[in-house]
Coordinates of C-alpha atoms and ligand atoms in Angstrom, one line a residue:
X14 CA -39.6 83.0 26.1
X15 CA -37.5 82.9 23.1
X16 CA -34.6 83.0 25.5
X17 CA -36.0 80.0 27.2
X18 CA -36.6 78.4 24.0
X19 CA -33.2 79.3 22.9
X20 CA -31.8 77.8 26.0
X21 CA -33.7 74.5 25.5
X22 CA -32.6 74.5 22.0
X23 CA -29.1 75.3 23.0
X24 CA -29.2 72.7 25.8
X25 CA -30.6 70.2 23.3
X26 CA -28.0 71.2 20.8
X27 CA -25.3 70.9 23.3
X28 CA -26.7 67.6 24.6
X29 CA -27.1 66.0 21.1
X30 CA -23.5 64.9 20.7
X31 CA -23.6 63.5 24.2
X32 CA -26.8 61.6 23.4
X33 CA -25.3 60.3 20.2
X34 CA -22.1 59.5 22.0
X35 CA -24.2 57.5 24.5
X36 CA -26.2 55.9 21.8
X37 CA -23.0 55.0 20.0
X38 CA -21.6 53.6 23.2
X39 CA -24.7 51.7 23.7
X40 CA -24.7 50.3 20.2
X41 CA -21.0 49.5 20.5
X42 CA -21.7 47.8 23.8
X43 CA -24.5 45.8 22.3
X44 CA -22.5 44.8 19.2
X45 CA -19.6 43.8 21.5
X46 CA -22.0 41.7 23.6
X47 CA -23.5 40.1 20.5
X48 CA -20.0 39.5 19.0
X49 CA -18.8 37.8 22.3
X50 CA -21.9 35.7 22.5
X51 CA -21.6 34.8 18.8
X52 CA -17.8 34.4 19.0
X53 CA -17.8 30.7 18.8
X54 CA -20.1 30.7 15.8
X55 CA -18.0 33.5 14.2
X56 CA -14.9 31.5 14.9
X57 CA -16.4 28.4 13.4
X58 CA -17.6 30.2 10.4
X59 CA -14.2 31.9 9.9
X60 CA -12.3 28.6 10.2
X61 CA -14.8 27.0 7.9
X62 CA -14.2 29.7 5.4
X63 CA -10.4 29.4 5.8
X64 CA -10.7 25.7 5.5
X65 CA -12.7 26.1 2.3
X66 CA -10.2 28.5 0.8
X67 CA -7.4 26.1 1.6
X68 CA -9.4 23.3 0.2
X69 CA -9.8 25.1 -3.1
X70 CA -6.1 26.0 -3.1
X71 CA -5.4 22.3 -2.7
X72 CA -7.0 21.6 -6.0
X73 CA -4.5 23.8 -7.9
X74 CA -1.4 23.5 -5.7
X75 CA -1.8 20.2 -3.7
X76 CA 1.8 19.0 -4.0
X77 CA 3.3 22.4 -3.0
X78 CA 1.0 22.7 0.0
X79 CA 2.0 19.2 1.2
X80 CA 5.7 19.8 0.6
X81 CA 5.6 23.1 2.5
X82 CA 3.7 21.5 5.4
X83 CA 6.1 18.5 5.5
X84 CA 9.1 20.8 5.7
X85 CA 7.5 22.8 8.5
X86 CA 6.6 20.0 10.8
X87 CA 9.9 18.0 10.6
X88 CA 8.8 14.5 10.9
X89 CA 5.5 15.1 12.8
X90 CA 2.1 14.2 11.4
X91 CA 0.3 17.1 9.7
X92 CA -3.1 17.8 8.2
X93 CA -3.9 19.4 4.9
X94 CA -7.5 20.4 4.1
X95 CA -9.0 19.5 0.8
X96 CA -12.4 20.6 -0.6
X97 CA -14.1 17.4 0.6
X98 CA -12.1 16.3 3.7
X99 CA -8.8 16.6 5.7
X100 CA -5.8 14.5 4.7
X101 CA -3.6 13.4 7.7
X102 CA 0.0 12.9 6.5
X103 CA 2.3 10.5 8.4
X104 CA 5.9 9.7 7.8
X105 CA 7.2 7.8 10.8
X106 CA 7.8 4.1 10.5
X107 CA 5.6 3.2 13.5
X108 CA 2.6 5.3 12.2
X109 CA 3.0 3.9 8.7
X110 CA 3.0 0.4 10.0
X111 CA -0.1 1.2 12.0
X112 CA -1.7 2.6 8.9
X113 CA -1.2 -0.4 6.8
X114 CA -2.0 -2.9 9.6
X115 CA -5.2 -1.1 10.7
X116 CA -8.4 -3.1 10.0
X117 CA -10.0 -2.2 6.7
X118 CA -13.2 -1.7 8.6
X119 CA -11.5 1.4 10.1
X120 CA -9.0 2.6 7.5
X121 CA -9.9 1.5 4.0
X122 CA -8.1 1.8 0.6
X123 CA -11.3 0.7 -1.2
X124 CA -13.3 3.5 0.4
X125 CA -10.9 5.9 -1.1
X126 CA -11.4 4.4 -4.5
X127 CA -15.2 4.4 -3.9
X128 CA -15.0 8.2 -3.2
X129 CA -13.3 8.8 -6.5
X130 CA -15.5 6.3 -8.3
X131 CA -18.8 7.4 -6.8
X132 CA -18.7 10.3 -9.3
X133 CA -18.4 7.7 -12.0
X134 CA -21.6 6.0 -10.9
X135 CA -23.4 8.8 -12.5
X136 CA -21.6 8.2 -15.8
X137 CA -23.3 4.8 -15.9
X138 CA -26.9 5.8 -15.7
X139 CA -27.6 6.0 -19.4
X140 CA -25.9 2.7 -19.8
X141 CA -28.3 1.2 -17.3
X142 CA -31.1 2.6 -19.4
X143 CA -29.8 1.3 -22.7
X144 CA -28.6 -2.1 -21.3
X145 CA -31.1 -2.7 -18.5
X146 CA -31.0 -6.4 -19.0
X147 CA -27.3 -6.6 -18.7
X148 CA -26.5 -3.9 -16.2
X149 CA -28.4 -4.0 -12.9
X150 CA -29.2 -0.6 -11.5
X151 CA -27.3 -1.4 -8.4
X152 CA -24.3 -2.5 -10.5
X153 CA -21.2 -0.2 -10.3
X154 CA -18.7 0.3 -12.9
X155 CA -16.0 0.4 -10.4
X156 CA -16.7 -3.2 -9.5
X157 CA -14.6 -4.4 -6.7
X158 CA -13.5 -1.0 -5.6
X159 CA -16.9 0.4 -4.9
X160 CA -17.6 -1.2 -1.6
X161 CA -16.3 0.8 1.3
X162 CA -14.8 -2.3 3.0
X163 CA -13.9 -4.8 0.3
X164 CA -15.5 -8.1 1.0
X165 CA -14.1 -11.6 0.6
X166 CA -15.7 -11.9 -2.8
X167 CA -13.7 -9.1 -4.3
X168 CA -10.3 -10.2 -3.3
X169 CA -9.9 -13.3 -5.4
X170 CA -9.4 -11.6 -8.6
X171 CA -6.9 -9.1 -7.2
X172 CA -5.0 -12.1 -5.7
X173 CA -5.2 -13.9 -9.1
X174 CA -3.9 -10.8 -10.8
X175 CA -1.0 -10.5 -8.4
X176 CA 0.1 -14.1 -8.8
X177 CA -1.1 -15.1 -12.3
X178 CA -0.2 -11.9 -14.1
X179 CA 3.2 -11.8 -12.5
X180 CA 4.0 -15.5 -13.3
X181 CA 2.8 -15.2 -16.9
X182 CA 5.0 -12.2 -17.7
X183 CA 7.8 -14.1 -19.3
X184 CA 5.2 -15.7 -21.7
X185 CA 3.6 -12.3 -22.4
X186 CA 6.9 -10.5 -22.9
X187 CA 7.4 -11.3 -26.7
X188 CA 3.9 -9.9 -27.4
X189 CA 4.4 -6.9 -25.2
X190 CA 7.7 -6.2 -27.0
X191 CA 5.8 -6.4 -30.3
X192 CA 3.1 -4.0 -29.1
X193 CA 5.8 -1.4 -27.9
X194 CA 7.8 -1.6 -31.1
X195 CA 4.7 -1.2 -33.3
X196 CA 3.3 1.7 -31.1
X197 CA 6.5 3.6 -31.5
X198 CA 6.8 2.9 -35.2
X199 CA 3.3 4.2 -35.8
X200 CA 3.8 7.3 -33.6
X201 CA 1.5 5.8 -30.9
X202 CA -1.3 5.6 -33.5
X203 CA -1.4 1.8 -33.6
X204 CA -0.9 0.1 -30.3
X205 CA -2.3 -3.2 -31.5
X206 CA 0.1 -4.8 -33.9
X207 CA -2.4 -7.3 -35.4
X208 CA -5.0 -4.5 -35.6
X209 CA -7.8 -6.9 -34.8
X210 CA -10.2 -4.3 -33.7
X211 CA -9.5 -0.6 -33.8
X212 CA -13.0 0.3 -32.5
X213 CA -12.4 -1.6 -29.3
X214 CA -8.8 -0.4 -28.9
X215 CA -9.7 3.2 -29.3
X216 CA -12.6 2.8 -26.8
X217 CA -10.2 1.2 -24.4
X218 CA -7.8 4.0 -24.8
X219 CA -10.5 6.7 -24.5
X220 CA -12.2 5.2 -21.4
X221 CA -9.7 6.0 -18.7
X222 CA -9.3 9.6 -20.0
X223 CA -13.1 10.1 -20.3
X224 CA -13.7 8.7 -16.7
X225 CA -11.0 10.7 -15.1
X226 CA -12.3 13.9 -16.6
X227 CA -15.9 13.1 -15.9
X228 CA -15.1 12.1 -12.3
X229 CA -13.5 15.5 -11.6
X230 CA -16.3 17.5 -13.3
X231 CA -19.0 15.5 -11.5
X232 CA -17.4 16.2 -8.1
X233 CA -18.3 19.9 -8.5
X234 CA -21.6 19.3 -10.3
X235 CA -24.9 19.6 -8.3
X236 CA -26.5 16.1 -7.8
X237 CA -29.5 16.7 -10.1
X238 CA -27.4 17.7 -13.0
X239 CA -24.9 14.9 -12.8
X240 CA -26.5 12.5 -15.3
X241 CA -26.7 15.2 -17.9
X242 CA -23.2 16.4 -17.3
X243 CA -21.8 12.9 -17.2
X244 CA -23.4 12.2 -20.5
X245 CA -22.0 15.3 -22.1
X246 CA -18.5 14.9 -20.7
X247 CA -18.2 11.2 -21.8
X248 CA -19.8 11.8 -25.1
X249 CA -22.8 9.7 -24.1
X250 CA -20.6 7.1 -22.5
X251 CA -19.3 6.1 -25.9
X252 CA -16.1 4.4 -24.7
X253 CA -17.7 2.4 -21.8
X254 CA -20.7 1.3 -24.0
X255 CA -18.3 0.1 -26.7
X256 CA -16.2 -1.9 -24.1
X257 CA -19.3 -3.5 -22.7
X258 CA -20.6 -4.3 -26.2
X259 CA -17.5 -6.1 -27.0
X260 CA -16.5 -7.8 -23.7
X261 CA -19.9 -9.0 -22.4
X262 CA -20.6 -11.5 -25.2
X263 CA -17.0 -12.9 -24.9
X264 CA -17.5 -13.4 -21.1
X265 CA -20.9 -14.9 -21.7
X266 CA -19.4 -17.3 -24.2
X267 CA -16.6 -18.3 -21.8
X268 CA -19.0 -18.8 -19.0
X269 CA -20.9 -21.4 -21.2
X270 CA -17.8 -23.5 -21.6
X271 CA -16.5 -22.9 -18.1
X272 CA -14.9 -26.1 -16.7
X273 CA -15.6 -28.0 -19.9
X274 CA -12.4 -27.1 -21.8
X275 CA -8.9 -28.6 -21.5
X276 CA -6.2 -26.5 -19.9
X277 CA -4.6 -25.9 -23.3
X278 CA -7.8 -24.7 -24.9
X279 CA -8.6 -22.3 -22.0
X280 CA -7.6 -18.7 -22.9
X281 CA -4.8 -17.2 -20.9
X282 CA -5.7 -13.7 -20.1
X283 CA -7.0 -11.4 -17.3
X284 CA -10.6 -12.0 -18.3
X285 CA -10.2 -15.7 -17.9
X286 CA -8.6 -15.3 -14.5
X287 CA -11.5 -13.1 -13.5
X288 CA -14.0 -15.8 -14.6
X289 CA -12.0 -18.6 -12.9
X290 CA -11.7 -16.6 -9.6
X291 CA -15.3 -15.2 -9.5
X292 CA -17.6 -16.5 -6.8
X293 CA -19.5 -19.7 -7.7
X294 CA -22.2 -19.6 -5.0
X295 CA -23.7 -16.2 -6.0
X296 CA -22.2 -15.9 -9.5
X297 CA -21.4 -12.5 -10.9
X298 CA -23.2 -11.3 -14.0
X299 CA -21.1 -10.9 -17.2
X300 CA -21.6 -7.1 -16.8
X301 CA -20.2 -7.2 -13.3
X302 CA -17.2 -9.0 -14.6
X303 CA -16.7 -6.5 -17.3
X304 CA -16.9 -3.8 -14.6
X305 CA -14.1 -5.5 -12.7
X306 CA -11.9 -5.6 -15.8
X307 CA -12.6 -1.9 -16.6
X308 CA -11.8 -1.0 -13.0
X309 CA -8.4 -2.7 -13.3
X310 CA -7.9 -1.3 -16.7
X311 CA -8.7 2.2 -15.4
X312 CA -6.3 1.9 -12.5
X313 CA -3.5 0.5 -14.6
X314 CA -3.3 3.0 -17.4
X315 CA -2.6 6.5 -15.9
X316 CA 0.3 5.7 -13.6
X317 CA 2.1 3.5 -16.1
X318 CA 1.7 6.1 -18.8
X319 CA 3.0 8.9 -16.6
X320 CA 5.9 6.8 -15.3
X321 CA 7.0 6.0 -18.9
X322 CA 6.4 9.5 -20.1
X323 CA 8.6 11.0 -17.4
X324 CA 11.3 8.3 -17.9
X325 CA 11.5 9.1 -21.6
X326 CA 11.7 12.9 -20.9
X327 CA 14.4 12.2 -18.4
X328 CA 16.4 10.3 -21.1
X329 CA 16.1 13.5 -23.3
X330 CA 17.1 15.8 -20.4
X331 CA 20.0 13.7 -19.3
X332 CA 21.6 12.2 -22.5
X333 CA 24.8 11.2 -20.6
X334 CA 22.8 8.1 -19.4
X335 CA 22.0 6.9 -22.9
X336 CA 25.3 5.3 -23.7
X337 CA 25.8 3.3 -20.4
X338 CA 22.2 2.2 -20.6
X339 CA 22.6 1.0 -24.2
X340 CA 25.7 -0.9 -23.3
X341 CA 24.0 -2.6 -20.4
X342 CA 21.1 -3.6 -22.7
X343 CA 23.5 -4.9 -25.3
X344 CA 25.6 -6.9 -22.8
X345 CA 22.9 -8.3 -20.6
X346 CA 19.5 -8.2 -22.3
X347 CA 20.6 -9.5 -25.7
X348 CA 22.9 -12.2 -24.3
X349 CA 22.9 -15.1 -26.8
X350 CA 20.8 -18.1 -25.8
X351 CA 19.5 -16.4 -22.7
X352 CA 16.1 -15.1 -21.7
X353 CA 15.6 -11.5 -22.5
X354 CA 15.4 -10.7 -18.8
X355 CA 14.8 -7.1 -17.6
X356 CA 15.9 -8.2 -14.2
X357 CA 19.5 -8.2 -15.5
X358 CA 19.5 -4.5 -16.0
X359 CA 20.3 -2.8 -12.7
X360 CA 21.3 0.6 -14.3
X361 CA 17.9 0.7 -16.2
X362 CA 16.1 -0.2 -13.0
X363 CA 17.9 2.6 -11.1
X364 CA 17.3 5.1 -13.9
X365 CA 13.6 4.5 -13.8
X366 CA 13.5 4.7 -10.0
X367 CA 15.3 7.9 -10.0
X368 CA 13.0 9.3 -12.7
X369 CA 10.0 8.4 -10.4
X370 CA 11.8 9.9 -7.3
X371 CA 12.7 13.1 -9.2
X372 CA 9.4 13.8 -11.0
X373 CA 7.0 11.9 -8.9
X374 CA 3.5 11.8 -10.6
X375 CA 1.7 11.8 -7.3
X376 CA 2.5 13.7 -4.1
X377 CA 0.8 11.1 -1.9
X378 CA 0.5 7.3 -1.6
X379 CA -1.1 4.7 0.6
X380 CA -4.4 6.5 0.9
X381 CA -6.7 5.1 3.5
X382 CA -10.2 6.6 4.4
X383 CA -11.4 6.6 7.9
X384 CA -14.7 4.7 8.0
X385 CA -15.0 5.5 11.6
X386 CA -13.2 8.2 13.7
X387 CA -9.7 6.9 14.2
X388 CA -6.9 7.9 16.6
X389 CA -3.3 6.8 15.9
X390 CA -1.0 5.7 18.8
X391 CA 0.6 9.1 18.9
X392 CA -2.8 10.8 19.4
X393 CA -3.1 12.1 15.8
X394 CA -6.8 11.7 14.9
X395 CA -9.0 11.3 11.9
X396 CA -12.6 12.2 11.7
X397 CA -14.9 9.9 9.8
X398 CA -14.4 10.5 6.1
X399 CA -10.9 11.9 6.4
X400 CA -7.9 10.3 4.7
X401 CA -4.6 9.1 6.1
X402 CA -1.7 9.1 3.6
X403 CA 2.0 9.1 3.1
X404 CA 3.6 12.3 1.5
X405 CA 5.8 10.4 -0.8
X406 CA 7.0 13.2 -3.0
X407 CA 8.1 15.4 0.0
X408 CA 9.8 12.3 1.5
X409 CA 11.7 11.6 -1.8
X410 CA 12.9 15.2 -1.9
X411 CA 14.1 15.2 1.7
X412 CA 17.9 15.6 2.2
X413 CA 17.8 13.6 5.4
X414 CA 16.6 10.6 3.2
X415 CA 18.3 11.2 -0.1
X416 CA 21.8 12.7 -0.8
X417 CA 21.4 15.9 -2.9
X418 CA 17.8 15.2 -3.6
X419 CA 17.3 18.0 -6.1
X420 CA 19.8 16.5 -8.4
X421 CA 18.9 13.9 -11.0
X422 CA 21.3 11.0 -10.3
X423 CA 20.2 8.3 -12.7
X424 CA 22.4 5.6 -11.2
X425 CA 22.0 6.6 -7.5
X426 CA 20.2 3.4 -6.6
X427 CA 22.5 1.2 -8.7
X428 CA 25.5 2.7 -6.9
X429 CA 23.9 2.2 -3.5
X430 CA 23.2 -1.4 -4.4
X431 CA 26.8 -1.9 -5.6
X432 CA 28.0 -0.3 -2.4
X433 CA 25.7 -2.6 -0.4
X434 CA 27.2 -5.6 -2.2
X435 CA 30.6 -4.4 -1.2
X436 CA 29.3 -4.4 2.4
X437 CA 29.9 -0.7 2.8
X438 CA 27.8 1.5 5.1
X439 CA 25.6 3.9 3.3
X440 CA 24.2 7.0 4.8
X441 CA 21.1 7.0 2.7
X442 CA 18.0 5.3 4.2
X443 CA 17.1 4.0 0.7
X444 CA 20.6 2.6 0.3
X445 CA 20.7 0.6 3.4
X446 CA 19.7 -2.5 1.6
X447 CA 19.6 -3.5 -2.1
X448 CA 16.6 -1.9 -3.7
X449 CA 14.5 -2.4 -6.8
X450 CA 11.9 -0.5 -8.7
X451 CA 9.3 -3.1 -7.8
X452 CA 10.0 -2.9 -4.1
X453 CA 6.9 -2.1 -1.9
X454 CA 8.7 -1.0 1.2
X455 CA 8.6 1.8 3.7
X456 CA 11.5 3.5 1.8
X457 CA 9.7 3.0 -1.6
X458 CA 6.0 3.3 -1.1
X459 CA 5.0 4.2 -4.6
X460 CA 3.2 0.9 -5.1
X461 CA 1.5 1.2 -1.7
X462 CA 2.2 -1.1 1.1
X463 CA 1.0 -4.3 2.9
X464 CA -1.7 -6.6 1.5
X465 CA -3.0 -3.9 -0.8
X466 CA 0.3 -3.1 -2.5
X467 CA -0.2 -2.9 -6.2
X468 CA -0.7 -6.3 -7.8
X469 CA 0.3 -4.9 -11.2
X470 CA 3.7 -3.6 -10.3
X471 CA 5.8 -6.3 -11.9
X472 CA 3.8 -5.9 -15.1
X473 CA 4.1 -2.1 -14.9
X474 CA 7.8 -2.3 -14.3
X475 CA 8.3 -4.7 -17.2
X476 CA 6.4 -2.5 -19.6
X477 CA 8.2 0.6 -18.6
X478 CA 11.5 -1.1 -19.1
X479 CA 10.5 -2.5 -22.5
X480 CA 9.5 0.9 -23.6
X481 CA 12.8 2.4 -22.6
X482 CA 14.8 -0.4 -24.1
X483 CA 13.1 0.1 -27.4
X484 CA 13.5 3.9 -27.3
X485 CA 17.2 3.5 -26.4
X486 CA 17.9 1.0 -29.1
X487 CA 15.9 2.3 -32.0
X488 CA 15.4 6.0 -31.5
X489 CA 17.1 9.3 -30.9
X490 CA 14.9 11.6 -29.0
X491 CA 15.0 15.1 -27.6
X492 CA 12.7 17.6 -26.0
X493 CA 11.6 20.5 -28.3
X494 CA 11.7 22.9 -25.4
X495 CA 13.8 21.4 -22.6
X496 CA 13.4 24.5 -20.4
X497 CA 9.6 24.6 -20.6
X498 CA 7.5 23.3 -17.6
X499 CA 6.8 19.6 -18.0
X500 CA 4.0 19.0 -15.6
X501 CA 0.9 20.5 -14.1
X502 CA -0.8 19.8 -10.9
X503 CA -4.3 18.8 -10.0
X504 CA -5.1 17.7 -6.4
X505 CA -2.1 15.6 -5.4
X506 CA -1.3 14.5 -9.1
X507 CA 1.6 15.9 -11.0
X508 CA 0.6 15.2 -14.5
X509 CA 2.8 15.4 -17.6
X510 CA 1.7 18.3 -19.9
X511 CA 0.3 17.4 -23.2
X512 CA 2.1 20.4 -24.6
X513 CA 5.5 18.9 -24.0
X514 CA 6.8 17.7 -27.4
X515 CA 9.4 15.0 -27.7
X516 CA 11.0 14.6 -31.1
X517 CA 11.8 11.1 -32.1
X518 CA 14.1 10.2 -35.0
X519 CA 14.6 6.5 -36.0
X520 CA 18.1 5.4 -36.0
X521 CA 19.6 3.8 -39.1
X522 CA 20.4 0.4 -37.8
Ligands
HEM3 C1 3.6 2.7 -12.5 C2 2.4 2.1 -12.4 C3 1.6 1.9 -11.2 C4 1.7 2.4 -9.9 C5 2.7 3.5 -9.4 C6 0.6 1.9 -9.1 C7 0.4 2.2 -7.8 C8 -0.6 1.6 -7.0 C9 -0.9 2.0 -5.6 C10 -0.2 3.1 -4.9 C11 -1.9 1.3 -5.2 C12 -2.6 1.4 -3.9 C13 -1.9 0.4 -2.8 C14 -2.0 0.9 -1.4 O1 -2.5 2.0 -1.2 O2 -1.5 0.3 -0.5 C15 -2.3 0.4 -6.3 C16 -3.3 -0.6 -6.3 C17 -3.7 -1.3 -7.3 N1 -3.1 -1.4 -8.5 FE1 -1.5 -0.3 -9.2 N2 0.0 0.9 -9.8 C18 0.5 0.9 -11.1 C19 0.1 0.1 -12.2 C20 -0.8 -0.9 -12.1 C21 -1.1 -1.8 -13.2 C22 -0.4 -1.8 -14.5 C23 -2.1 -2.6 -12.7 C24 -2.8 -3.7 -13.4 C25 -2.3 -4.5 -14.3 C26 -2.5 -2.2 -11.4 C27 -3.4 -2.8 -10.6 C28 -3.8 -2.3 -9.3 C29 -4.9 -2.9 -8.5 C30 -5.9 -3.9 -9.0 C31 -4.9 -2.3 -7.3 C32 -5.8 -2.5 -6.1 C33 -5.2 -3.5 -5.1 C34 -6.2 -4.0 -4.1 O3 -7.4 -3.8 -4.3 O4 -5.8 -4.7 -3.1 N3 -1.6 -1.1 -11.0 N4 -1.4 0.6 -7.4

């Protein structure tokens, strides 16, 4: 019996690996079947994960990812994932034209602004609470930008800004020159020469910074914590509350005398233009008007500041341009008995343009959000919520568009213009016709394009030029560490580092 037992045992022992093997085969088979049946889900999950990882990478290396993709596809549209949506990049003339001519109910600039500003809505909540009578709960700080598709009521002011601000620039210029001079003299501590109100000025300066930081923090903050986080990040909305406190009574007072004053007595500033162009049928509240002002203020500060900063740094890095620029200013800007006209300074215009081309502060421009799924003529498609944009930095660094694009050539645009005037053929796309810093063209899309092109660009150009003129005339400047990195990236922005130190020494005139 033991033999039999032994045999059974032996057989069992011998069979065990076979049984295991069969079990293993069975399990493997089952897993395989499961995997195959779940393949689509796994593939979706994997691609979701990869997209998320790419999206997070975009936060830290957006411009590099865009540039790399641009170089890979050679002129074709391409997509870059971001944490919240996909960006479709287009570069061909026909697609760009389609982008800017698409109805705003399909592709909208203001929906892009709304996406950014939505985070800011949370920053306002405590202001609603403290100023309920003034600020309606449905009021949005971003004013005109916050509707997805900007209605007729919102466009009047931007139109007014475009025409009135631009036409008043010669009148404003002496005052702007005074502000720039004083700001430089006081090490940027006093930007208001007559120092009427330092509390308001510092709130106005703090506001764009506070909102930009809050908007980014809130994008990654869970919904329920947003009011608290917004309050912490904005120091209990200090800057915004101060601005409202000062501007609302001024607007209220101006509304009382609306239409009763003579032209001479009517103030000449952006607030007045806003009042004059606000709807009369369903009037805006003073708070809504202040929101509009703050939205324009917010939009006008960062890009202008970055443009001027990089231009001053470029003066330090390329001192060979200082002398020719100074000569041009002396000969054409200070001409006796003539208007101090920055339009007479083609070398300065070219230098600033090259500075923007070379150290572009934003890798993308002309953002439009798809409010509905959208398919371009070439078949490139956008899902609802995705953005279409132009990869301006990559295009400006493209050797098929610009000769020797990695080299800083401060007068490249002036030379091309001169060449154009001499009716010579240029090989550069940007040199085919005379160009200016304020152009809003397919070759120079930094201001956006079409009807939405930046209405503040003539003002921005004037201020940047006045800053450079003052620096060139009164100051010697150099970078403390010329080799150190000058910028850092966040999403598509290429922001000047606050650690970069420029040393200014006043010239003895
Ligand atoms: C260097 C400085 C500036 C740059 C590069 C710049 C660039 C832009 C761009 C790219 C757009 C979007 C246009 C589009 O996508 O088609 C825009 C819109 C706008 N910009 Fe500027 N901007 C600058 C300064 C200013 C200033 C100083 C102001 C105000 C005085 C201003 C007011 C606006 C407004 C109100 C809009 C919205 C236009 C609309 O709603 O139709 N910008 N800007």
